[in-house]
Tab-separated table of C-alpha atoms and ligand atoms in Angstrom:
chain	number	residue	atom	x	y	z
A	71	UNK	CA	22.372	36.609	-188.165
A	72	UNK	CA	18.819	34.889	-187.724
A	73	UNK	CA	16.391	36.239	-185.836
A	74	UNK	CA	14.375	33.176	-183.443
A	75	UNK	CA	11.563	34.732	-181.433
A	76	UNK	CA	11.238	32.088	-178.298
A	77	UNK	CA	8.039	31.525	-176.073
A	78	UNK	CA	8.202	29.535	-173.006
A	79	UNK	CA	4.558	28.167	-171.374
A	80	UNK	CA	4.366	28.340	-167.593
A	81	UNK	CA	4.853	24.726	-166.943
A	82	UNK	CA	8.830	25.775	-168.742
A	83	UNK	CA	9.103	28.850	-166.482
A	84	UNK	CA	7.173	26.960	-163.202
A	85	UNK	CA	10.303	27.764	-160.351
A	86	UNK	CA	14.180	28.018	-160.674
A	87	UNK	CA	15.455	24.706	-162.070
A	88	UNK	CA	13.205	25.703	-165.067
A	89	UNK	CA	14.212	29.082	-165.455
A	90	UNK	CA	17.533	28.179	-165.238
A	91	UNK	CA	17.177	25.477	-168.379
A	92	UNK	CA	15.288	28.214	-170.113
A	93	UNK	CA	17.984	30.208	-169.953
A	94	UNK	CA	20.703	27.593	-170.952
A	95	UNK	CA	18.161	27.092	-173.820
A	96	UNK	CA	18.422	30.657	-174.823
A	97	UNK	CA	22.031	31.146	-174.330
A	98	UNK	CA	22.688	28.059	-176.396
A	99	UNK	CA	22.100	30.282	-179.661
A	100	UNK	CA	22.581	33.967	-180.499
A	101	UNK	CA	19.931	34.225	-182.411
A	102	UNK	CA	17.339	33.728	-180.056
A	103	UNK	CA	16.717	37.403	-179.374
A	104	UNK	CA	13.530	37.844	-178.465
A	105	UNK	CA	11.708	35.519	-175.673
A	106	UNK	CA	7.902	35.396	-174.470
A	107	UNK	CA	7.278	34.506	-170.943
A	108	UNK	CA	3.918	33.166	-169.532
A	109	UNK	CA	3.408	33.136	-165.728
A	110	UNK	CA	4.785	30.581	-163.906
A	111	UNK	CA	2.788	27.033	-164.059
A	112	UNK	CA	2.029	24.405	-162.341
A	113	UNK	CA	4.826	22.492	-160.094
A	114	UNK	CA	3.550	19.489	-159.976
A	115	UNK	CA	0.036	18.250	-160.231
A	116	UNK	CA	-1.710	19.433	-157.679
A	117	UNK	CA	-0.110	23.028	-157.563
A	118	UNK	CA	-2.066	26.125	-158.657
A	119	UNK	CA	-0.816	28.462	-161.831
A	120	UNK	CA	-0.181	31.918	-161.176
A	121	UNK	CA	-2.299	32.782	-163.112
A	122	UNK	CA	-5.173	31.201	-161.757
A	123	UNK	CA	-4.219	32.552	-158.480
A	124	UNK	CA	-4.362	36.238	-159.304
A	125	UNK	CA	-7.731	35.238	-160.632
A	126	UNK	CA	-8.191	33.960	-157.340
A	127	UNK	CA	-6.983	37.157	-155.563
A	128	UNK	CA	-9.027	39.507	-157.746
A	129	UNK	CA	-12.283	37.602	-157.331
A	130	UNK	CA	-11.392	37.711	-153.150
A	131	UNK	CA	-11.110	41.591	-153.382
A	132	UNK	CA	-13.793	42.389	-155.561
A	133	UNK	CA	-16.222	39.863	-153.075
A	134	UNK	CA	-14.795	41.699	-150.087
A	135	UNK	CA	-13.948	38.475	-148.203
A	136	UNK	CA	-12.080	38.040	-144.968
A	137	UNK	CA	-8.723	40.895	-145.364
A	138	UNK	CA	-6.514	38.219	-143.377
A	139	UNK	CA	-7.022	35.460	-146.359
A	140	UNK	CA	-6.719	38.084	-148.854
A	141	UNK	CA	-3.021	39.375	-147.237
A	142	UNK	CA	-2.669	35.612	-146.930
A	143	UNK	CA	-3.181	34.312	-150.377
A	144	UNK	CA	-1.197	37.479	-152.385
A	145	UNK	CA	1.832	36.205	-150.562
A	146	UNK	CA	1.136	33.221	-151.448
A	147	UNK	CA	1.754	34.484	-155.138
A	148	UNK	CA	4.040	36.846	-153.735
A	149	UNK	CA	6.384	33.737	-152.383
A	150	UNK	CA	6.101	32.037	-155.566
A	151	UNK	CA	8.391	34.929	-157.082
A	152	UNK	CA	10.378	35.195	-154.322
A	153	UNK	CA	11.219	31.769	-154.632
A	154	UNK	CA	12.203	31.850	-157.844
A	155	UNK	CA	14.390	35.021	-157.083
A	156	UNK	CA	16.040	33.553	-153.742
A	157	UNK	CA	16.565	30.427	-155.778
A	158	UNK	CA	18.655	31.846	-159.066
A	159	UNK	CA	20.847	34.071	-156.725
A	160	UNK	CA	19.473	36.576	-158.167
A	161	UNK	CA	19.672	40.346	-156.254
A	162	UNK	CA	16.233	41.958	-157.123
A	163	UNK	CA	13.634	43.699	-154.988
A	164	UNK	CA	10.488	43.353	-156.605
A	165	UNK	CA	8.569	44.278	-153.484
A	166	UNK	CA	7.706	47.457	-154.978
A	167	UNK	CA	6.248	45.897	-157.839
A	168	UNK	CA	4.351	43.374	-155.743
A	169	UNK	CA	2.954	46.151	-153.449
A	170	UNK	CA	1.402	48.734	-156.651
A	171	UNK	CA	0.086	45.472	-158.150
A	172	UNK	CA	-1.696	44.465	-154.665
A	173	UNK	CA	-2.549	48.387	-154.154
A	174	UNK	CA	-3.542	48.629	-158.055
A	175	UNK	CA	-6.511	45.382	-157.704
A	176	UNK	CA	-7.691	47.010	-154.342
A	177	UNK	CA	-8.098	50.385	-155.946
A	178	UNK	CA	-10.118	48.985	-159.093
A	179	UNK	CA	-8.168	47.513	-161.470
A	180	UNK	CA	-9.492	45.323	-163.962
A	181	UNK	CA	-9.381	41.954	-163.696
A	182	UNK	CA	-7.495	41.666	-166.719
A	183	UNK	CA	-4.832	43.852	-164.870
A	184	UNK	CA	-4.572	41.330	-162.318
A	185	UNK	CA	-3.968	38.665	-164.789
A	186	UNK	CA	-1.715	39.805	-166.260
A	187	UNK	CA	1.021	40.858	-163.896
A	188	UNK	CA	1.817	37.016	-164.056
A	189	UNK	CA	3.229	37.446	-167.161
A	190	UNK	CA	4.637	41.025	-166.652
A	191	UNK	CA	6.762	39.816	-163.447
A	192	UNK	CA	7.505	37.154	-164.866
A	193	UNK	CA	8.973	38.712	-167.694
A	194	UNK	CA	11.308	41.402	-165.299
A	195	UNK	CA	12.696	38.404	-163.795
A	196	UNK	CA	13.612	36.666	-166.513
A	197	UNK	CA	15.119	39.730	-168.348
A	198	UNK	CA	17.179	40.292	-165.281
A	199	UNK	CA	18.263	37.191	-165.188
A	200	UNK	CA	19.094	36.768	-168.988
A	201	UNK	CA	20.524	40.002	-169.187
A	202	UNK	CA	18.183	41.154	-172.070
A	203	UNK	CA	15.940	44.035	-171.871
A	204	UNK	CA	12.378	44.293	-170.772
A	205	UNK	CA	10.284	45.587	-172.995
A	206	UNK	CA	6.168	46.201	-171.683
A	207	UNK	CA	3.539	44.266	-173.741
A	208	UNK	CA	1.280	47.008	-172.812
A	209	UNK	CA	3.360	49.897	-174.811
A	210	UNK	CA	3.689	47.250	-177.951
A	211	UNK	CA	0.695	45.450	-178.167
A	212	UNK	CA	-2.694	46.634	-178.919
A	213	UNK	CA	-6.495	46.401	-178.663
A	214	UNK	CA	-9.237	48.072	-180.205
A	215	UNK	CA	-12.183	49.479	-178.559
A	216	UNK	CA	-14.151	46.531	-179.382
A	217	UNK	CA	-11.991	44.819	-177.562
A	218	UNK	CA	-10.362	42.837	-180.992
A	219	UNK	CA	-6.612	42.517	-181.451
A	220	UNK	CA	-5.366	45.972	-183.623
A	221	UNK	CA	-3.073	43.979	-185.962
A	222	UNK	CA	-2.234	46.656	-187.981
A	223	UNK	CA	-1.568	49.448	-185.117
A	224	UNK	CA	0.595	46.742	-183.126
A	225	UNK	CA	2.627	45.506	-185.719
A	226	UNK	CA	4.035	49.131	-186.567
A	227	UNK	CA	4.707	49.611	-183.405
A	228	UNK	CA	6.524	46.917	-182.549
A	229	UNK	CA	8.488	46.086	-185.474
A	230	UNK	CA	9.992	49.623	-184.602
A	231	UNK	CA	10.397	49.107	-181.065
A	232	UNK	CA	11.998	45.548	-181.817
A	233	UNK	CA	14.743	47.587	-183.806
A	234	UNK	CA	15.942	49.099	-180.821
A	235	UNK	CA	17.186	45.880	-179.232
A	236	UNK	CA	19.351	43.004	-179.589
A	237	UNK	CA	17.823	40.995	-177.082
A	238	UNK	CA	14.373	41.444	-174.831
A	239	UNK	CA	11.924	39.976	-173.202
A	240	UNK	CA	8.468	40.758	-174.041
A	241	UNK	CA	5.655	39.240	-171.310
A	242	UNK	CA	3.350	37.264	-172.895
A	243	UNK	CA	-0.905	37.519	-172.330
A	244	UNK	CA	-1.498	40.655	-172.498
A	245	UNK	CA	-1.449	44.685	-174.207
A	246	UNK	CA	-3.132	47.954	-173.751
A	247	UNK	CA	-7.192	49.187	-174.421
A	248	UNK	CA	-7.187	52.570	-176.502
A	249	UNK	CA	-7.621	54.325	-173.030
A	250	UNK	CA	-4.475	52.341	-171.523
A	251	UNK	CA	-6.589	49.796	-169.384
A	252	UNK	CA	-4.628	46.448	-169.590
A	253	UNK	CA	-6.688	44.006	-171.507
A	254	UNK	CA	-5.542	39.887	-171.972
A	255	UNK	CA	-5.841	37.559	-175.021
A	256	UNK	CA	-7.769	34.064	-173.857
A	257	UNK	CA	-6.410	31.898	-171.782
A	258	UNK	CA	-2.988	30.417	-173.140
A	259	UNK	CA	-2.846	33.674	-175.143
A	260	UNK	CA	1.681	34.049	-174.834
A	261	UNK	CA	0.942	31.348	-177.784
A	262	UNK	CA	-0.360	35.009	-179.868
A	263	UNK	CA	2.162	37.425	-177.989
A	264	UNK	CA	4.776	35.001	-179.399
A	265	UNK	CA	3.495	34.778	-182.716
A	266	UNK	CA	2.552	38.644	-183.001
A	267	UNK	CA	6.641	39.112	-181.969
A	268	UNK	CA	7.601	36.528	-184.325
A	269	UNK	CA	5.711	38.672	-187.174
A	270	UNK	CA	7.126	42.091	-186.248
A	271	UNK	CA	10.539	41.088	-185.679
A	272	UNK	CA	10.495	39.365	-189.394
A	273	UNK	CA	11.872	35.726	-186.998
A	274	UNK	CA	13.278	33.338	-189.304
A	275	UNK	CA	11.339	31.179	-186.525
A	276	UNK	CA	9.150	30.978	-183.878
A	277	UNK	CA	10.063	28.542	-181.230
A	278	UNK	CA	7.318	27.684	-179.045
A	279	UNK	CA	8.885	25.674	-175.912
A	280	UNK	CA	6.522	23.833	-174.027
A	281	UNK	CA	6.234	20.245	-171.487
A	282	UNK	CA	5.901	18.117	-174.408
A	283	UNK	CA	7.640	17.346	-177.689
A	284	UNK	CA	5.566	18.921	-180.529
A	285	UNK	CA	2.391	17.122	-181.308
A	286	UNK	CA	1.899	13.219	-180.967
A	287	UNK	CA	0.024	11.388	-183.956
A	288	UNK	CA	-2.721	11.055	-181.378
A	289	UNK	CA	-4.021	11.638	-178.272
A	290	UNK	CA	-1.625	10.178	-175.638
A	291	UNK	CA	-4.330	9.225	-173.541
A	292	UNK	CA	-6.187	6.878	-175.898
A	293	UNK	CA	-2.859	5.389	-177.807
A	294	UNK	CA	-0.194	3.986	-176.662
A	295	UNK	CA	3.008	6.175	-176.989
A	296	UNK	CA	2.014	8.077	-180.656
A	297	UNK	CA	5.062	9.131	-182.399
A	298	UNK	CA	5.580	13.304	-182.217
A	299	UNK	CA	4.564	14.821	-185.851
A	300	UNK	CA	8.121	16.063	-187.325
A	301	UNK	CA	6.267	18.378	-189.891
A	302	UNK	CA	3.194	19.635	-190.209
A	303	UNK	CA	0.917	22.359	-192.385
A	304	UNK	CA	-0.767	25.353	-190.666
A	305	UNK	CA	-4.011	23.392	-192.566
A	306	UNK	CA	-3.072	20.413	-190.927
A	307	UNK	CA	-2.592	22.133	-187.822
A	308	UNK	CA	-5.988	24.151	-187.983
A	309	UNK	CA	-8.025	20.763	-188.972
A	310	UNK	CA	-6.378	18.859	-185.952
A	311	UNK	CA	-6.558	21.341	-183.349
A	312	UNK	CA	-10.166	21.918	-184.201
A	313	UNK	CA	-11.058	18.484	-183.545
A	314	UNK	CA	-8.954	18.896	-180.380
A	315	UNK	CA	-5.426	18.301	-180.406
A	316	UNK	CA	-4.072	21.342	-178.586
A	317	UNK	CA	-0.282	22.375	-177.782
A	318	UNK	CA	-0.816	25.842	-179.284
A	319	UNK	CA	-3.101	28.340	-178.923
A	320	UNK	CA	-6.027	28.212	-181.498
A	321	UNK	CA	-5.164	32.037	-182.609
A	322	UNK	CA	-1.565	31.850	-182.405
A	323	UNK	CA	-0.807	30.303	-185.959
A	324	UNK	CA	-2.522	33.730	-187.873
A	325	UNK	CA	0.325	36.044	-187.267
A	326	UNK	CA	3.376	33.445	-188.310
A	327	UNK	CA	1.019	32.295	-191.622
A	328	UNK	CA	0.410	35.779	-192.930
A	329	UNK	CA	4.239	36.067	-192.952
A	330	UNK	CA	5.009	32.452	-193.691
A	331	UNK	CA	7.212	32.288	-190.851
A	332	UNK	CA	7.398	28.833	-189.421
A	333	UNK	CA	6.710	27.674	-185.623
A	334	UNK	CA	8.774	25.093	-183.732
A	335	UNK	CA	6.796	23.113	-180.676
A	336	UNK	CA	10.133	22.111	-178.763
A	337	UNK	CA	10.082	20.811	-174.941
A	338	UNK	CA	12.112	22.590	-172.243
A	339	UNK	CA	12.597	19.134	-170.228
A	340	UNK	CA	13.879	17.233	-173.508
A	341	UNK	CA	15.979	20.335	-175.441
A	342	UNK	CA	17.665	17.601	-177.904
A	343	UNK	CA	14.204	16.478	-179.409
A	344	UNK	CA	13.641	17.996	-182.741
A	345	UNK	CA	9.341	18.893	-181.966
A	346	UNK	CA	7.235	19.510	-184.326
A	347	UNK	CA	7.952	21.888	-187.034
A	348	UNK	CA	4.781	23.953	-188.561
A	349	UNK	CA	4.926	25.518	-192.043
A	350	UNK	CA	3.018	27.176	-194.493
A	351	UNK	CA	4.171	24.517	-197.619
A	352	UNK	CA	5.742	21.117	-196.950
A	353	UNK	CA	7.997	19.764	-199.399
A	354	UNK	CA	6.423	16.776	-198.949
A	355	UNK	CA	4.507	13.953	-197.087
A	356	UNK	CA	6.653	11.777	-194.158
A	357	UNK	CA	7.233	8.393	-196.751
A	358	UNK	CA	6.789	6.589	-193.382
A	359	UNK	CA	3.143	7.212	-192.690
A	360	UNK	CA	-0.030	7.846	-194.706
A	361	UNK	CA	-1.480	10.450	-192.608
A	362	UNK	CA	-0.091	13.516	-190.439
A	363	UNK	CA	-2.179	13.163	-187.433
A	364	UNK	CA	-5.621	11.975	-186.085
A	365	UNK	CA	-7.777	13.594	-183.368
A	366	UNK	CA	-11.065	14.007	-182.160
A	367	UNK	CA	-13.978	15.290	-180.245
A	368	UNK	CA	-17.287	13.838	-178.508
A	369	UNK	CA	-20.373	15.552	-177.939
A	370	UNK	CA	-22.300	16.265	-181.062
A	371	UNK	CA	-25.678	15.673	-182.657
A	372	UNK	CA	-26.738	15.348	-185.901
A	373	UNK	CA	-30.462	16.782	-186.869
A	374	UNK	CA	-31.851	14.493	-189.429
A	375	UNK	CA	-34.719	15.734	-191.583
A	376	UNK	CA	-36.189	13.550	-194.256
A	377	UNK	CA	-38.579	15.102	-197.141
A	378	UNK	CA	-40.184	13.614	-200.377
A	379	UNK	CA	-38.590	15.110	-203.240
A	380	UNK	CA	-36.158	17.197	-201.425
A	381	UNK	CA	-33.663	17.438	-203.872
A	382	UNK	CA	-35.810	19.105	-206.082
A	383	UNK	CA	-36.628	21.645	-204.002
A	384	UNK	CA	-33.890	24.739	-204.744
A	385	UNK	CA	-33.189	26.167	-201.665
A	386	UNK	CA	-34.043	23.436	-199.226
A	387	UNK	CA	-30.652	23.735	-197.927
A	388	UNK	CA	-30.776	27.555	-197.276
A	389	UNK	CA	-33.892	27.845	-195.135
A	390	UNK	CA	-32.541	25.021	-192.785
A	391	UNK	CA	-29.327	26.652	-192.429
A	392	UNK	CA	-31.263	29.908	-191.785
A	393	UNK	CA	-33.145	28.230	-188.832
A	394	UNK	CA	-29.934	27.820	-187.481
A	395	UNK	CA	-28.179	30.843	-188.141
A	396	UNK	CA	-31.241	32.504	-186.235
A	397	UNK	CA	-30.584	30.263	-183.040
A	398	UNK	CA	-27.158	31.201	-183.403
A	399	UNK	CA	-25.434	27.679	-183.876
A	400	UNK	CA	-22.620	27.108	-186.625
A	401	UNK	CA	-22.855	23.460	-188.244
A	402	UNK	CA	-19.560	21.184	-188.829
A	403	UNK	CA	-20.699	18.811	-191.676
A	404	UNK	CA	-23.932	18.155	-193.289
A	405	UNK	CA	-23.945	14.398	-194.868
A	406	UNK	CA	-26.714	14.658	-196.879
A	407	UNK	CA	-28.908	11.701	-199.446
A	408	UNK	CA	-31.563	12.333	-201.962
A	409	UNK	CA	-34.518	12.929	-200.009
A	410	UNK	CA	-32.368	13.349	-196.748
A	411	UNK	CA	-30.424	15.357	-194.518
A	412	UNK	CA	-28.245	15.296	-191.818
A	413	UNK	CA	-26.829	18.142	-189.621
A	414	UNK	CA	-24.431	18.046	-187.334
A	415	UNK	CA	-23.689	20.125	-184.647
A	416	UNK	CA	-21.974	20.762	-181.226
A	417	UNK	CA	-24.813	19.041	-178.633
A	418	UNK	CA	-24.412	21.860	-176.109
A	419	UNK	CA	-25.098	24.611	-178.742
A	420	UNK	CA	-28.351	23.337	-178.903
A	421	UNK	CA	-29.325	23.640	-175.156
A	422	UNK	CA	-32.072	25.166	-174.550
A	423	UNK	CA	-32.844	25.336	-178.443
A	424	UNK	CA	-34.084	21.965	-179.592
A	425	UNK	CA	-37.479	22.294	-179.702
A	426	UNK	CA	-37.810	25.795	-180.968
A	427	UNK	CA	-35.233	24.523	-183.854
A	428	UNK	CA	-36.951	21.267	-185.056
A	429	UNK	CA	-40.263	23.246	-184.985
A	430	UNK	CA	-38.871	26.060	-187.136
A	431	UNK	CA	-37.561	23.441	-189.595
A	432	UNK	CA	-40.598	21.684	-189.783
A	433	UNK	CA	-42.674	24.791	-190.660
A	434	UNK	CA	-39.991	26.880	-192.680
A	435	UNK	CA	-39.190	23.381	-194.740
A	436	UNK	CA	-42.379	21.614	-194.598
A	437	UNK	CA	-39.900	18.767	-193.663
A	438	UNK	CA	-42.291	15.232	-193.224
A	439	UNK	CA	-39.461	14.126	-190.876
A	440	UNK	CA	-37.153	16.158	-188.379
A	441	UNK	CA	-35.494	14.365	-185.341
A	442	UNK	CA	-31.958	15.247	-183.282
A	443	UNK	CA	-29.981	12.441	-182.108
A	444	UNK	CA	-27.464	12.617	-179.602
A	445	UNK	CA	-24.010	10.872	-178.914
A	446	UNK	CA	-22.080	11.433	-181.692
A	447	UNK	CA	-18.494	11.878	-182.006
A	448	UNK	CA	-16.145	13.197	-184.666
A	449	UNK	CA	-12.949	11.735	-185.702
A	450	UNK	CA	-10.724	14.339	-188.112
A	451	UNK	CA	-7.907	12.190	-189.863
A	452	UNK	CA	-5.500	14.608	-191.702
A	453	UNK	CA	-2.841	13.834	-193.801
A	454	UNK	CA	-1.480	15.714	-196.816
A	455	UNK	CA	-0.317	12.727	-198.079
A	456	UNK	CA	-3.949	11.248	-198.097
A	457	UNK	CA	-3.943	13.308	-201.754
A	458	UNK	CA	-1.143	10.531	-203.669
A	459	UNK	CA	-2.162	7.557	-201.372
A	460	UNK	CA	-5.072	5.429	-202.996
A	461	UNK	CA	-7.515	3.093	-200.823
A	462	UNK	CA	-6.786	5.235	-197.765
A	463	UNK	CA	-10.615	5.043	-197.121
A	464	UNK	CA	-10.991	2.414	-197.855
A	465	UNK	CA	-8.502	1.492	-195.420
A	466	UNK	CA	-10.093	3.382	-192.748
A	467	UNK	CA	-13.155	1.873	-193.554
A	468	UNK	CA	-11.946	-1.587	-192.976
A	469	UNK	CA	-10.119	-0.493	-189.967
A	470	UNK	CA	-12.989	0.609	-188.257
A	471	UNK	CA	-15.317	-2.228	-189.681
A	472	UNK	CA	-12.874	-5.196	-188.155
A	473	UNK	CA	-13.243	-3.054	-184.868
A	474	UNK	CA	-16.848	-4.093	-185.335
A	475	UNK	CA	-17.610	-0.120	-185.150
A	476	UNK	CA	-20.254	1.291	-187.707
A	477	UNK	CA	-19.799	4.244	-189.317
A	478	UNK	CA	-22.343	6.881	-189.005
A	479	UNK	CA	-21.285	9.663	-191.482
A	480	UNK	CA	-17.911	10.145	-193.416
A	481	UNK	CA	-17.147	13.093	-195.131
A	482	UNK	CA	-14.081	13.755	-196.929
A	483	UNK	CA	-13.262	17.361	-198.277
A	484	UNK	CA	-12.576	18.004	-201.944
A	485	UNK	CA	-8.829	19.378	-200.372
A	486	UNK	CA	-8.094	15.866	-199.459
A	487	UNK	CA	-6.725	17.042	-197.211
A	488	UNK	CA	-8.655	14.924	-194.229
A	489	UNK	CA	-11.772	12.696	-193.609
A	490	UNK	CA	-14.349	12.674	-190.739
A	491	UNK	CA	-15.810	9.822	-189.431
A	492	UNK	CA	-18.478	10.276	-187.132
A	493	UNK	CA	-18.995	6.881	-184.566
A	494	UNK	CA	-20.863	6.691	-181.559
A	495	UNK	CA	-19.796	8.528	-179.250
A	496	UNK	CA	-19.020	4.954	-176.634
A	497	UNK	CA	-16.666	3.777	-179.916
A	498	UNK	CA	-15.096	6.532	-179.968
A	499	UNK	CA	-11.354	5.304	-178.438
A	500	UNK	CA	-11.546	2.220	-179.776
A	501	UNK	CA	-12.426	3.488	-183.447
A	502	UNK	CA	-9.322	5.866	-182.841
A	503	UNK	CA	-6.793	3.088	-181.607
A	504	UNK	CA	-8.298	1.239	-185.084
A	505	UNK	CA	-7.229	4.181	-186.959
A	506	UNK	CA	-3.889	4.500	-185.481
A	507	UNK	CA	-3.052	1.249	-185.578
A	508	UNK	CA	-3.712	0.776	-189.470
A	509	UNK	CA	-2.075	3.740	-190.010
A	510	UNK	CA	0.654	4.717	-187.509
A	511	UNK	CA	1.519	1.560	-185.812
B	244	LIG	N1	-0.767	32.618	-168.168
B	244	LIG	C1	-1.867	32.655	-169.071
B	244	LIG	C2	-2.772	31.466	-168.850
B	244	LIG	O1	-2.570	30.719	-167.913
B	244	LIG	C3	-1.442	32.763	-170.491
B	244	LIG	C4	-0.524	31.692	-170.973
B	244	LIG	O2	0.006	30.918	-170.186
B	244	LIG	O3	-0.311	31.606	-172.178
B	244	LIG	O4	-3.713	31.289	-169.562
C-alpha cells in the first residue's frame, strides 16, 4: 500500500464542519496514514487564529495585566475547542489539558510552549476523532542548541517511531530543545512538520490541504481569475515563492526534495480539484502555456555606481560586494554595463545604512559616481518551458512596451529557467496583467 502523509492549515481545521470534511478527506483513502494538524484558523474574516491568541494570552501573563481578562481571554481559546468537541459529538474532557497548559504559561513556560499547544490540542482531537493515534511532535522532532532544525537526529527517530503505526496524527509547529523546552518552526511552520513526516515515513506523497487550489498563475489580486498551476518544479517553486507567491511554507519543500518525494497543494473546501502537484523533474512543460507562473515583489532599490574604465579594473566587483556584506545586506541581481553598475537590493535592508554604504563604496572603489534609487519592483517570470520556446523575451518585452511601461533592468539566468524585470514600482500591476495576458490569457 502507499504511504500519503496529509497536512491540513488552520483555515481546513477552523471549527467542526471542517474537521468533519477533513476527516471524510482522510477516510476517503487508506493510504493516508499519517496527518499534520495546525491550530485551528480563522472562521471568517474578522476572527482571530488560535494561534495568535495564545500569543495573545502569553504576552497578557508575562505583562501581568488585569487576572479577570486573562481568565477571560484563555476561555476564549478554551471555547474554541470546546466547540469543536460539543460540535462532532465527540465525548472528550480535555479540561485537564486546558488547565496544565494555562498553569504551565503562568508558571514560566516559554512562549514557544504556549504556541504550540494550538497545534498539540489540536492534534488529540483530531486523533480521537479519526481514530488514529497521537503521536507528540515534541518526542519526534528535534532542535539543536542553536536553536536549528536537527535533521539528522529527527529523521532517525521518527522514521522508527512511524513504524510503529498504521495511522497517527502528528501536531504540526513544533518539537523539543536538547533540554526538552518546546521550541516552534516560523510561523506557518506544519508546512515543515508535514514535509519532515513525509521524509521519514518514505510518503509516496505529501498532500498539503489548504483554502485554495494549489497555486494560481498569478496573484489573484492583480489578475483576473489565474488558472491553478497543475505541475510545477521545486526550482520553479523556490523562484516564485521568493518573489512572493506563497501557499507553502518557504522551508517546507527541503525535506520532500532531498527524498524526491512530491507535494500536492489540494483545497479542503473543493476536494475534487486536482491542486498543484510539485516535483523534483517534470516530464515536461504544460503545451498550453509558455511559462509556469509569474509573481512579484515591490520595495527595492538599485545602487548605481558609474566609474571610468571599470571593467578593467579586476576586482571592482568584489570590494562593492564586500561593502555590503559588511552592512549585512544580501543583493538579488546586479545588471551591470561597461563602465557601470547596478545593485539591487531589498529598500528596507538599507535603513539606516545608506549613507555609511555609498560612502564606503565611494572610498573602497574610488567610484566617480554612486547614487541609490528607490521604487523599484521585481517581476520573476518562471517557466521551464521558457528553455524550447524562442522570442519569449522578446515577447515580454513587447508586452510590457505596448503597456507603455519601461523596463528598468532584465536579467535572465543562464538556467532559463526565469527572467526578472524590474519596473517602477507604480507599474508594477499593470506590467504584471501585461505579462499574464500575453502569456496566460
Ligand atoms: N499555527 C501556526 C501558525 O499560525 C503554524 C501553522 O499554521 O502552520 O503560524
Amino acid at each position: 500500500m502507499q504511504t500519503k502523509v496529509v497536512k491540513f492549515g488552520g483555515s481546513s481545521l477552523a471549527d467542526a464542519e471542517h474537521f468533519r470534511r477533513v476527516a471524510e478527506i482522510i477516510h476517503a483513502d487508506p493510504s493516508r496514514r499519517f496527518v499534520v494538524p495546525s491550530a485551528p484558523g480563522k472562521r471568517h474574516k474578522t476572527d482571530t487564529k488560535v494561534t495568535d491568541m495564545l500569543y495573545r494570552f502569553y504576552d497578557m501573563v508575562r505583562n501581568r495585566e488585569d487576572a479577570a481578562e486573562i481568565d477571560a481571554y484563555f476561555d476564549k481559546i478554551c471555547d474554541r475547542y470546546f466547540s469543536i468537541i460539543n460540535d462532532l459529538g465527540l465525548q472528550y474532557d480535555i479540561s485537564g489539558e486546558l488547565a496544565y497548559i494555562k498553569n504551565a504559561v503562568f508558571h514560566a513556560s516559554g512562549r514557544d510552549f504556549a504556541a504550540s499547544r494550538g497545534e498539540y490540542l489540536n492534534g488529540l482531537i483530531l486523533a480521537k476523532y479519526l481514530g488514529f493515534d497521537f503521536i507528540d511532535a515534541e518526542n519526534v522532532i528535534f532542535f539543536r542548541e542553536n536553536g536549528s532544525f536537527d535533521e539528522e537526529r529527527t529523521n532517525a527517530v521518527l522514521s522508527e517511531e512511524l513504524k510503529k503505526y498504521a495511522y497517527a496524527v502528528i501536531p504540526g509547529f513544533y518539537g523539543a530543545m536538547p533540554n526538552g523546552t518546546i521550541k516552534t518552526f516560523s510561523r506557518g511552520g506544519s508546512d515543515i512538520t508535514g514535509s519532515i513526516v513525509a521524509r521519514a515515513a518514505n510518503a509516496d506523497l505529501y498532500e498539503n490541504w489548504t483554502d485554495v487550489s494549489g497555486f494560481m498563475m498569478a496573484d489573484p489580486r492583480i489578475v483576473k481569475d489565474p488558472p491553478a498551476i497543475d505541475v510545477i518544479t521545486y526550482q520553479e517553486l523556490r523562484e516564485l515563492a521568493y518573489m512572493g507567491a506563497t501557499v507553502l511554507h518557504d522551508e517546507a519543500i527541503f525535506p520532500v526534495r532531498y527524498a524526491k518525494i512530491p507535494i500536492n497543494i489540494r483545497n479542503t473546501n473543493a476536494p475534487g480539484d486536482a491542486g498543484t502537484l510539485i516535483v523534483s523533474e517534470a516530464t515536461g512543460a504544460d503545451p498550453r502555456y509558455v511559462i509556469t507562473g509569474v509573481a512579484g515583489k515591490k520595495g527595492f532599490s538599485v545602487i548605481n555606481i558609474e566609474k571610468d574604465m571599470m571593467n578593467s579594473e579586476v576586482g571592482f566587483g568584489r570590494k562593492v560586494l564586500e561593502v555590503l556584506e559588511d552592512n549585512d545586506i544580501s543583493f538579488e541581481h546586479i545588471p551591470s554595463g561597461i563602465d557601470t553598475m547596478g545593485i539591487i537590493v531589498a529598500t528596507a535592508a538599507l535603513a539606516g545604512k545608506r549613507e555609511r554604504i555609498t560612502n564606503a563604496i565611494r572610498r573602497i572603489t574610488k567610484a566617480d559616481f554612486v547614487e541609490i534609487q528607490d521604487g523599484l519592483s521585481l517581476i520573476a517570470v518562471v517557466g521551464r518551458g521558457m528553455i524550447k520556446a524562442r522570442g519569449t523575451a522578446a515577447r515580454l518585452c513587447n508586452a510590457i512596451y505596448s503597456a507603455g511601461i519601461n523596463i528598468r533592468m532584465i536579467d535572465q539566468g543562464s538556467s532559463e529557467l526565469n527572467i526578472i524585470l524590474a519596473v517602477e514600482e507604480d507599474a508594477y500591476e499593470a506590467a504584471l496583467r501585461a505579462i499574464f495576458d500575453e502569456f496566460v490569457k
